[in-house]
């Protein structure tokens, strides 16, 4: 995102309570979804390797992850809005156009802007939810103002802490932080398998069996502490009656409400 772009991205308000619904109407679309899930799993494992490498800081690991996410988001933007997706989104924000394509472009660009800020802005959680149904899938990109979930693994980033090399406990802190990063890396390696389990290759599934799957992820930060989570989600089989004919924005759905209650700490506290 370039200088001055924050002004109009900050005016965008299509993320809240909405998800993108993408059609899955043929075998090629099914294979593309599986490919996307495979790339997400690879990204999860790549982040694990970066976190477990003592020569790479946590900030560098998240910068490289953002570059990977940005590449995938821009691919999706070109799919739904063409190569001029930024112009399409700006026209929607300024009221020059009011259509499905403009709203979709804004959705992805607003999400990308917030993802870029998440490792530098404490107290904002990237809380994505991807649900697969027989004829479509939804991507709900959420950013609640919390930093963790009830199931997150946590780890310290020395680069974000006020601990200098002359501090008498600095070496112990750095060693403990690397141990925590190694633990988080092990978690992410195991969690990456969730993508394969929830979005298997279409050739591995019976043709006459309805196809469902889902994942919820979470990544946040407070001060020098970073948090990560990834878990499977049970889809609502009654959510949609008709298959979509083109990409569209839809209400977030019951799965969004359920995962917010289950994983957001302030919601869990209300039900204790």
PDB file of C-alpha atoms in Angstrom:
ATOM      1  CA  UNK A   1       0.000   0.000   0.000  1.00  0.00           C
ATOM      2  CA  UNK A   2       1.473   3.343  -1.015  1.00  0.00           C
ATOM      3  CA  UNK A   3       1.556   6.709   0.762  1.00  0.00           C
ATOM      4  CA  UNK A   4      -1.844   8.350   1.084  1.00  0.00           C
ATOM      5  CA  UNK A   5      -3.776   5.137   0.466  1.00  0.00           C
ATOM      6  CA  UNK A   6      -4.662   4.703   4.121  1.00  0.00           C
ATOM      7  CA  UNK A   7      -7.159   7.569   3.818  1.00  0.00           C
ATOM      8  CA  UNK A   8      -9.504   5.693   1.498  1.00  0.00           C
ATOM      9  CA  UNK A   9      -8.853   2.189   2.817  1.00  0.00           C
ATOM     10  CA  UNK A  10      -9.787   3.475   6.258  1.00  0.00           C
ATOM     11  CA  UNK A  11     -13.125   4.641   4.839  1.00  0.00           C
ATOM     12  CA  UNK A  12     -13.922   1.139   3.577  1.00  0.00           C
ATOM     13  CA  UNK A  13     -16.476  -0.763   5.590  1.00  0.00           C
ATOM     14  CA  UNK A  14     -17.428  -3.895   3.670  1.00  0.00           C
ATOM     15  CA  UNK A  15     -15.559  -6.430   5.815  1.00  0.00           C
ATOM     16  CA  UNK A  16     -17.717  -6.272   8.916  1.00  0.00           C
ATOM     17  CA  UNK A  17     -20.319  -9.043   8.999  1.00  0.00           C
ATOM     18  CA  UNK A  18     -19.715 -10.162   5.409  1.00  0.00           C
ATOM     19  CA  UNK A  19     -17.889 -12.904   3.523  1.00  0.00           C
ATOM     20  CA  UNK A  20     -16.970 -13.530  -0.092  1.00  0.00           C
ATOM     21  CA  UNK A  21     -18.808 -16.483  -1.630  1.00  0.00           C
ATOM     22  CA  UNK A  22     -17.062 -18.131  -4.602  1.00  0.00           C
ATOM     23  CA  UNK A  23     -18.767 -20.647  -6.945  1.00  0.00           C
ATOM     24  CA  UNK A  24     -17.593 -24.257  -7.198  1.00  0.00           C
ATOM     25  CA  UNK A  25     -19.574 -25.363 -10.232  1.00  0.00           C
ATOM     26  CA  UNK A  26     -17.104 -27.569 -12.107  1.00  0.00           C
ATOM     27  CA  UNK A  27     -14.090 -29.806 -11.598  1.00  0.00           C
ATOM     28  CA  UNK A  28     -11.608 -27.055 -12.455  1.00  0.00           C
ATOM     29  CA  UNK A  29     -13.005 -24.809  -9.715  1.00  0.00           C
ATOM     30  CA  UNK A  30     -12.757 -27.730  -7.269  1.00  0.00           C
ATOM     31  CA  UNK A  31      -9.125 -28.238  -8.203  1.00  0.00           C
ATOM     32  CA  UNK A  32      -8.396 -24.534  -7.797  1.00  0.00           C
ATOM     33  CA  UNK A  33      -9.828 -24.598  -4.266  1.00  0.00           C
ATOM     34  CA  UNK A  34      -7.646 -27.590  -3.417  1.00  0.00           C
ATOM     35  CA  UNK A  35      -4.626 -25.782  -4.891  1.00  0.00           C
ATOM     36  CA  UNK A  36      -5.375 -22.710  -2.774  1.00  0.00           C
ATOM     37  CA  UNK A  37      -5.646 -24.869   0.358  1.00  0.00           C
ATOM     38  CA  UNK A  38      -2.339 -26.544  -0.508  1.00  0.00           C
ATOM     39  CA  UNK A  39      -0.667 -23.144  -0.910  1.00  0.00           C
ATOM     40  CA  UNK A  40      -2.055 -22.021   2.454  1.00  0.00           C
ATOM     41  CA  UNK A  41      -0.649 -25.176   4.065  1.00  0.00           C
ATOM     42  CA  UNK A  42       2.724 -24.527   2.440  1.00  0.00           C
ATOM     43  CA  UNK A  43       2.625 -20.953   3.734  1.00  0.00           C
ATOM     44  CA  UNK A  44       1.933 -22.243   7.234  1.00  0.00           C
ATOM     45  CA  UNK A  45       4.926 -24.577   7.049  1.00  0.00           C
ATOM     46  CA  UNK A  46       7.097 -21.829   5.563  1.00  0.00           C
ATOM     47  CA  UNK A  47       6.289 -19.543   8.500  1.00  0.00           C
ATOM     48  CA  UNK A  48       7.173 -22.401  10.856  1.00  0.00           C
ATOM     49  CA  UNK A  49      10.606 -22.728   9.269  1.00  0.00           C
ATOM     50  CA  UNK A  50      11.205 -18.984   9.544  1.00  0.00           C
ATOM     51  CA  UNK A  51      10.215 -18.893  13.212  1.00  0.00           C
ATOM     52  CA  UNK A  52      12.534 -21.788  14.028  1.00  0.00           C
ATOM     53  CA  UNK A  53      15.503 -20.107  12.306  1.00  0.00           C
ATOM     54  CA  UNK A  54      17.477 -18.084  14.918  1.00  0.00           C
ATOM     55  CA  UNK A  55      18.980 -15.899  12.160  1.00  0.00           C
ATOM     56  CA  UNK A  56      15.525 -14.593  11.137  1.00  0.00           C
ATOM     57  CA  UNK A  57      13.578 -12.222  13.367  1.00  0.00           C
ATOM     58  CA  UNK A  58       9.859 -12.563  14.006  1.00  0.00           C
ATOM     59  CA  UNK A  59       9.335  -9.267  12.154  1.00  0.00           C
ATOM     60  CA  UNK A  60      11.096 -10.686   9.087  1.00  0.00           C
ATOM     61  CA  UNK A  61       9.030 -13.868   9.263  1.00  0.00           C
ATOM     62  CA  UNK A  62       5.789 -11.882   9.234  1.00  0.00           C
ATOM     63  CA  UNK A  63       7.020  -9.587   6.451  1.00  0.00           C
ATOM     64  CA  UNK A  64       7.707 -12.621   4.265  1.00  0.00           C
ATOM     65  CA  UNK A  65       4.340 -14.095   5.166  1.00  0.00           C
ATOM     66  CA  UNK A  66       2.632 -10.853   4.166  1.00  0.00           C
ATOM     67  CA  UNK A  67       4.369 -10.895   0.781  1.00  0.00           C
ATOM     68  CA  UNK A  68       2.987 -14.390   0.228  1.00  0.00           C
ATOM     69  CA  UNK A  69      -0.535 -13.420   1.359  1.00  0.00           C
ATOM     70  CA  UNK A  70      -0.459 -10.277  -0.803  1.00  0.00           C
ATOM     71  CA  UNK A  71       0.403 -12.359  -3.848  1.00  0.00           C
ATOM     72  CA  UNK A  72      -2.624 -14.629  -3.241  1.00  0.00           C
ATOM     73  CA  UNK A  73      -4.964 -11.690  -2.531  1.00  0.00           C
ATOM     74  CA  UNK A  74      -3.905  -9.905  -5.711  1.00  0.00           C
ATOM     75  CA  UNK A  75      -4.471 -13.088  -7.694  1.00  0.00           C
ATOM     76  CA  UNK A  76      -8.028 -13.223  -6.327  1.00  0.00           C
ATOM     77  CA  UNK A  77      -8.503  -9.490  -6.990  1.00  0.00           C
ATOM     78  CA  UNK A  78      -7.571  -9.938 -10.641  1.00  0.00           C
ATOM     79  CA  UNK A  79     -10.037 -12.809 -10.834  1.00  0.00           C
ATOM     80  CA  UNK A  80     -12.985 -10.791  -9.525  1.00  0.00           C
ATOM     81  CA  UNK A  81     -12.176  -7.258 -10.743  1.00  0.00           C
ATOM     82  CA  UNK A  82      -9.500  -7.452 -13.464  1.00  0.00           C
ATOM     83  CA  UNK A  83      -6.054  -5.878 -13.599  1.00  0.00           C
ATOM     84  CA  UNK A  84      -7.401  -2.422 -12.668  1.00  0.00           C
ATOM     85  CA  UNK A  85      -8.793  -3.662  -9.338  1.00  0.00           C
ATOM     86  CA  UNK A  86      -7.480  -0.648  -7.389  1.00  0.00           C
ATOM     87  CA  UNK A  87      -9.292   1.793  -9.696  1.00  0.00           C
ATOM     88  CA  UNK A  88     -12.444  -0.333  -9.415  1.00  0.00           C
ATOM     89  CA  UNK A  89     -12.225  -0.265  -5.599  1.00  0.00           C
ATOM     90  CA  UNK A  90     -11.587   3.494  -5.421  1.00  0.00           C
ATOM     91  CA  UNK A  91     -14.551   4.148  -7.713  1.00  0.00           C
ATOM     92  CA  UNK A  92     -16.740   2.120  -5.349  1.00  0.00           C
ATOM     93  CA  UNK A  93     -15.493   4.010  -2.279  1.00  0.00           C
ATOM     94  CA  UNK A  94     -16.056   7.428  -3.910  1.00  0.00           C
ATOM     95  CA  UNK A  95     -19.537   6.478  -5.096  1.00  0.00           C
ATOM     96  CA  UNK A  96     -18.683   6.461  -8.797  1.00  0.00           C
ATOM     97  CA  UNK A  97     -19.804   2.857  -9.034  1.00  0.00           C
ATOM     98  CA  UNK A  98     -22.019   0.725  -6.835  1.00  0.00           C
ATOM     99  CA  UNK A  99     -21.940  -2.871  -7.956  1.00  0.00           C
ATOM    100  CA  UNK A 100     -20.880  -6.355  -6.941  1.00  0.00           C
ATOM    101  CA  UNK A 101     -17.415  -6.125  -8.545  1.00  0.00           C
ATOM    102  CA  UNK A 102     -16.557  -2.864  -6.780  1.00  0.00           C
ATOM    103  CA  UNK A 103     -17.644  -4.224  -3.402  1.00  0.00           C
ATOM    104  CA  UNK A 104     -15.572  -7.387  -3.882  1.00  0.00           C
ATOM    105  CA  UNK A 105     -12.479  -5.383  -4.848  1.00  0.00           C
ATOM    106  CA  UNK A 106     -12.856  -3.203  -1.748  1.00  0.00           C
ATOM    107  CA  UNK A 107     -13.359  -6.289   0.446  1.00  0.00           C
ATOM    108  CA  UNK A 108     -10.040  -7.847  -0.588  1.00  0.00           C
ATOM    109  CA  UNK A 109      -8.077  -4.582  -0.609  1.00  0.00           C
ATOM    110  CA  UNK A 110      -9.372  -3.534   2.810  1.00  0.00           C
ATOM    111  CA  UNK A 111      -8.447  -6.977   4.142  1.00  0.00           C
ATOM    112  CA  UNK A 112      -4.974  -6.761   2.590  1.00  0.00           C
ATOM    113  CA  UNK A 113      -4.422  -3.331   4.154  1.00  0.00           C
ATOM    114  CA  UNK A 114      -5.421  -4.648   7.582  1.00  0.00           C
ATOM    115  CA  UNK A 115      -3.273  -7.787   7.219  1.00  0.00           C
ATOM    116  CA  UNK A 116      -0.299  -5.561   6.409  1.00  0.00           C
ATOM    117  CA  UNK A 117      -0.883  -3.568   9.618  1.00  0.00           C
ATOM    118  CA  UNK A 118      -1.530  -6.510  11.954  1.00  0.00           C
ATOM    119  CA  UNK A 119       2.094  -7.182  12.974  1.00  0.00           C
ATOM    120  CA  UNK A 120       2.729  -3.476  13.635  1.00  0.00           C
ATOM    121  CA  UNK A 121      -0.592  -2.582  15.316  1.00  0.00           C
ATOM    122  CA  UNK A 122      -0.965  -4.277  18.736  1.00  0.00           C
ATOM    123  CA  UNK A 123      -4.373  -5.575  19.698  1.00  0.00           C
ATOM    124  CA  UNK A 124      -5.714  -6.523  16.269  1.00  0.00           C
ATOM    125  CA  UNK A 125      -6.341 -10.162  15.429  1.00  0.00           C
ATOM    126  CA  UNK A 126      -6.419 -11.579  11.904  1.00  0.00           C
ATOM    127  CA  UNK A 127      -9.231 -14.115  12.322  1.00  0.00           C
ATOM    128  CA  UNK A 128      -9.991 -15.699   8.904  1.00  0.00           C
ATOM    129  CA  UNK A 129     -12.723 -18.277   8.374  1.00  0.00           C
ATOM    130  CA  UNK A 130     -12.931 -20.397   5.196  1.00  0.00           C
ATOM    131  CA  UNK A 131     -15.915 -22.696   4.749  1.00  0.00           C
ATOM    132  CA  UNK A 132     -16.489 -25.152   1.905  1.00  0.00           C
ATOM    133  CA  UNK A 133     -20.000 -26.179   0.771  1.00  0.00           C
ATOM    134  CA  UNK A 134     -21.164 -28.488  -2.055  1.00  0.00           C
ATOM    135  CA  UNK A 135     -21.338 -25.732  -4.716  1.00  0.00           C
ATOM    136  CA  UNK A 136     -19.307 -22.887  -3.227  1.00  0.00           C
ATOM    137  CA  UNK A 137     -16.958 -21.739  -0.523  1.00  0.00           C
ATOM    138  CA  UNK A 138     -16.856 -18.598   1.629  1.00  0.00           C
ATOM    139  CA  UNK A 139     -13.911 -16.554   2.870  1.00  0.00           C
ATOM    140  CA  UNK A 140     -14.668 -14.369   5.889  1.00  0.00           C
ATOM    141  CA  UNK A 141     -11.663 -12.138   6.707  1.00  0.00           C
ATOM    142  CA  UNK A 142     -12.199 -10.759  10.210  1.00  0.00           C
ATOM    143  CA  UNK A 143     -10.138  -8.328  12.319  1.00  0.00           C
ATOM    144  CA  UNK A 144     -11.498  -8.082  15.876  1.00  0.00           C
ATOM    145  CA  UNK A 145      -9.769  -5.779  18.373  1.00  0.00           C
ATOM    146  CA  UNK A 146      -8.221  -8.525  20.482  1.00  0.00           C
ATOM    147  CA  UNK A 147      -4.763 -10.074  20.270  1.00  0.00           C
ATOM    148  CA  UNK A 148      -5.346 -13.757  20.963  1.00  0.00           C
ATOM    149  CA  UNK A 149      -7.884 -16.590  21.187  1.00  0.00           C
ATOM    150  CA  UNK A 150      -8.735 -19.131  23.860  1.00  0.00           C
ATOM    151  CA  UNK A 151      -6.662 -21.759  21.975  1.00  0.00           C
ATOM    152  CA  UNK A 152      -3.711 -19.752  20.643  1.00  0.00           C
ATOM    153  CA  UNK A 153      -0.064 -20.670  21.057  1.00  0.00           C
ATOM    154  CA  UNK A 154       2.022 -17.674  22.167  1.00  0.00           C
ATOM    155  CA  UNK A 155       5.657 -16.693  21.706  1.00  0.00           C
ATOM    156  CA  UNK A 156       7.934 -13.750  22.374  1.00  0.00           C
ATOM    157  CA  UNK A 157       9.645 -11.573  19.779  1.00  0.00           C
ATOM    158  CA  UNK A 158      12.895 -10.083  21.146  1.00  0.00           C
ATOM    159  CA  UNK A 159      12.891  -7.563  18.307  1.00  0.00           C
ATOM    160  CA  UNK A 160       9.689  -6.062  19.735  1.00  0.00           C
ATOM    161  CA  UNK A 161      10.850  -6.097  23.370  1.00  0.00           C
ATOM    162  CA  UNK A 162      12.769  -3.484  25.343  1.00  0.00           C
ATOM    163  CA  UNK A 163      15.578  -5.857  26.269  1.00  0.00           C
ATOM    164  CA  UNK A 164      19.077  -4.693  25.347  1.00  0.00           C
ATOM    165  CA  UNK A 165      22.152  -6.918  25.025  1.00  0.00           C
ATOM    166  CA  UNK A 166      23.573  -5.432  28.248  1.00  0.00           C
ATOM    167  CA  UNK A 167      20.556  -6.460  30.294  1.00  0.00           C
ATOM    168  CA  UNK A 168      21.731  -9.064  32.872  1.00  0.00           C
ATOM    169  CA  UNK A 169      18.927 -11.421  31.854  1.00  0.00           C
ATOM    170  CA  UNK A 170      19.112 -10.758  28.110  1.00  0.00           C
ATOM    171  CA  UNK A 171      20.632 -14.096  27.101  1.00  0.00           C
ATOM    172  CA  UNK A 172      18.105 -16.047  29.145  1.00  0.00           C
ATOM    173  CA  UNK A 173      15.290 -14.018  27.584  1.00  0.00           C
ATOM    174  CA  UNK A 174      16.590 -14.610  24.054  1.00  0.00           C
ATOM    175  CA  UNK A 175      16.986 -18.353  24.721  1.00  0.00           C
ATOM    176  CA  UNK A 176      13.497 -18.615  26.186  1.00  0.00           C
ATOM    177  CA  UNK A 177      12.060 -16.655  23.255  1.00  0.00           C
ATOM    178  CA  UNK A 178      13.678 -18.984  20.740  1.00  0.00           C
ATOM    179  CA  UNK A 179      12.308 -21.952  22.635  1.00  0.00           C
ATOM    180  CA  UNK A 180       8.820 -20.435  22.421  1.00  0.00           C
ATOM    181  CA  UNK A 181       9.266 -19.771  18.696  1.00  0.00           C
ATOM    182  CA  UNK A 182      10.357 -23.387  18.179  1.00  0.00           C
ATOM    183  CA  UNK A 183       7.226 -24.522  20.021  1.00  0.00           C
ATOM    184  CA  UNK A 184       5.051 -22.279  17.843  1.00  0.00           C
ATOM    185  CA  UNK A 185       6.805 -23.613  14.735  1.00  0.00           C
ATOM    186  CA  UNK A 186       6.036 -27.201  15.761  1.00  0.00           C
ATOM    187  CA  UNK A 187       2.404 -26.212  16.297  1.00  0.00           C
ATOM    188  CA  UNK A 188       2.182 -24.598  12.855  1.00  0.00           C
ATOM    189  CA  UNK A 189       3.725 -27.620  11.142  1.00  0.00           C
ATOM    190  CA  UNK A 190       1.078 -29.854  12.689  1.00  0.00           C
ATOM    191  CA  UNK A 191      -1.703 -27.339  12.062  1.00  0.00           C
ATOM    192  CA  UNK A 192      -0.852 -27.129   8.351  1.00  0.00           C
ATOM    193  CA  UNK A 193      -2.259 -30.636   7.948  1.00  0.00           C
ATOM    194  CA  UNK A 194      -5.703 -29.218   8.784  1.00  0.00           C
ATOM    195  CA  UNK A 195      -5.849 -27.615   5.326  1.00  0.00           C
ATOM    196  CA  UNK A 196      -5.282 -30.994   3.658  1.00  0.00           C
ATOM    197  CA  UNK A 197      -7.867 -32.693   5.855  1.00  0.00           C
ATOM    198  CA  UNK A 198     -10.568 -30.070   5.333  1.00  0.00           C
ATOM    199  CA  UNK A 199      -9.959 -29.417   1.617  1.00  0.00           C
ATOM    200  CA  UNK A 200      -8.845 -32.750   0.109  1.00  0.00           C
ATOM    201  CA  UNK A 201      -8.141 -33.289  -3.577  1.00  0.00           C
ATOM    202  CA  UNK A 202     -11.439 -33.796  -5.466  1.00  0.00           C
ATOM    203  CA  UNK A 203     -10.147 -37.085  -6.899  1.00  0.00           C
ATOM    204  CA  UNK A 204     -10.002 -38.458  -3.351  1.00  0.00           C
ATOM    205  CA  UNK A 205     -13.728 -37.899  -2.712  1.00  0.00           C
ATOM    206  CA  UNK A 206     -16.781 -39.845  -3.971  1.00  0.00           C
ATOM    207  CA  UNK A 207     -18.623 -37.995  -6.745  1.00  0.00           C
ATOM    208  CA  UNK A 208     -22.020 -38.434  -5.103  1.00  0.00           C
ATOM    209  CA  UNK A 209     -20.980 -37.253  -1.623  1.00  0.00           C
ATOM    210  CA  UNK A 210     -21.682 -33.626  -0.562  1.00  0.00           C
ATOM    211  CA  UNK A 211     -18.403 -31.858   0.078  1.00  0.00           C
ATOM    212  CA  UNK A 212     -17.933 -29.844   3.255  1.00  0.00           C
ATOM    213  CA  UNK A 213     -14.938 -28.491   5.148  1.00  0.00           C
ATOM    214  CA  UNK A 214     -13.740 -25.502   7.080  1.00  0.00           C
ATOM    215  CA  UNK A 215     -10.877 -23.846   8.930  1.00  0.00           C
ATOM    216  CA  UNK A 216     -10.557 -20.916  11.300  1.00  0.00           C
ATOM    217  CA  UNK A 217      -7.209 -19.254  11.863  1.00  0.00           C
ATOM    218  CA  UNK A 218      -5.951 -16.485  14.127  1.00  0.00           C
ATOM    219  CA  UNK A 219      -2.777 -14.426  14.322  1.00  0.00           C
ATOM    220  CA  UNK A 220      -2.267 -11.435  16.598  1.00  0.00           C
ATOM    221  CA  UNK A 221       0.147  -9.428  18.682  1.00  0.00           C
ATOM    222  CA  UNK A 222       0.299  -7.513  21.956  1.00  0.00           C
ATOM    223  CA  UNK A 223       3.603  -5.822  22.677  1.00  0.00           C
ATOM    224  CA  UNK A 224       6.351  -8.384  22.128  1.00  0.00           C
ATOM    225  CA  UNK A 225       3.985 -11.364  22.359  1.00  0.00           C
ATOM    226  CA  UNK A 226       2.673 -12.950  19.139  1.00  0.00           C
ATOM    227  CA  UNK A 227      -0.130 -15.509  18.910  1.00  0.00           C
ATOM    228  CA  UNK A 228      -1.148 -18.178  16.370  1.00  0.00           C
ATOM    229  CA  UNK A 229      -4.063 -20.600  16.015  1.00  0.00           C
ATOM    230  CA  UNK A 230      -5.558 -22.879  13.338  1.00  0.00           C
ATOM    231  CA  UNK A 231      -8.479 -25.268  13.810  1.00  0.00           C
ATOM    232  CA  UNK A 232     -11.118 -27.155  11.779  1.00  0.00           C
ATOM    233  CA  UNK A 233     -14.702 -25.860  11.596  1.00  0.00           C
ATOM    234  CA  UNK A 234     -17.934 -27.785  11.061  1.00  0.00           C
ATOM    235  CA  UNK A 235     -19.937 -26.111   8.235  1.00  0.00           C
ATOM    236  CA  UNK A 236     -23.647 -25.397   8.467  1.00  0.00           C
ATOM    237  CA  UNK A 237     -25.201 -27.731   5.839  1.00  0.00           C
ATOM    238  CA  UNK A 238     -28.380 -25.631   5.660  1.00  0.00           C
ATOM    239  CA  UNK A 239     -26.726 -22.285   5.023  1.00  0.00           C
ATOM    240  CA  UNK A 240     -27.345 -21.987   1.256  1.00  0.00           C
ATOM    241  CA  UNK A 241     -30.273 -23.204  -0.850  1.00  0.00           C
ATOM    242  CA  UNK A 242     -28.975 -22.323  -4.332  1.00  0.00           C
ATOM    243  CA  UNK A 243     -25.501 -22.413  -5.912  1.00  0.00           C
ATOM    244  CA  UNK A 244     -24.030 -19.027  -6.889  1.00  0.00           C
ATOM    245  CA  UNK A 245     -23.420 -18.126 -10.523  1.00  0.00           C
ATOM    246  CA  UNK A 246     -20.626 -15.609  -9.796  1.00  0.00           C
ATOM    247  CA  UNK A 247     -18.561 -14.315  -6.847  1.00  0.00           C
ATOM    248  CA  UNK A 248     -20.653 -12.316  -4.374  1.00  0.00           C
ATOM    249  CA  UNK A 249     -20.716 -10.859  -0.862  1.00  0.00           C
ATOM    250  CA  UNK A 250     -22.946 -12.700   1.615  1.00  0.00           C
ATOM    251  CA  UNK A 251     -23.692 -12.387   5.356  1.00  0.00           C
ATOM    252  CA  UNK A 252     -20.937 -13.868   7.530  1.00  0.00           C
ATOM    253  CA  UNK A 253     -23.062 -16.867   8.592  1.00  0.00           C
ATOM    254  CA  UNK A 254     -23.650 -18.985  11.667  1.00  0.00           C
ATOM    255  CA  UNK A 255     -20.118 -20.417  11.558  1.00  0.00           C
ATOM    256  CA  UNK A 256     -18.732 -16.894  12.092  1.00  0.00           C
ATOM    257  CA  UNK A 257     -20.936 -16.404  15.139  1.00  0.00           C
ATOM    258  CA  UNK A 258     -20.018 -19.837  16.512  1.00  0.00           C
ATOM    259  CA  UNK A 259     -16.240 -19.430  16.097  1.00  0.00           C
ATOM    260  CA  UNK A 260     -16.383 -15.949  17.667  1.00  0.00           C
ATOM    261  CA  UNK A 261     -18.147 -17.400  20.717  1.00  0.00           C
ATOM    262  CA  UNK A 262     -15.777 -20.353  20.905  1.00  0.00           C
ATOM    263  CA  UNK A 263     -12.413 -18.688  20.366  1.00  0.00           C
ATOM    264  CA  UNK A 264     -12.623 -15.020  21.301  1.00  0.00           C
ATOM    265  CA  UNK A 265     -11.643 -14.632  24.967  1.00  0.00           C
ATOM    266  CA  UNK A 266     -14.120 -11.866  25.816  1.00  0.00           C
ATOM    267  CA  UNK A 267     -16.980 -13.960  24.391  1.00  0.00           C
ATOM    268  CA  UNK A 268     -15.821 -17.040  26.318  1.00  0.00           C
ATOM    269  CA  UNK A 269     -15.740 -15.012  29.539  1.00  0.00           C
ATOM    270  CA  UNK A 270     -19.392 -14.071  29.063  1.00  0.00           C
ATOM    271  CA  UNK A 271     -20.413 -17.741  28.852  1.00  0.00           C
ATOM    272  CA  UNK A 272     -18.346 -19.036  31.778  1.00  0.00           C
TER     273      UNK A 272
END
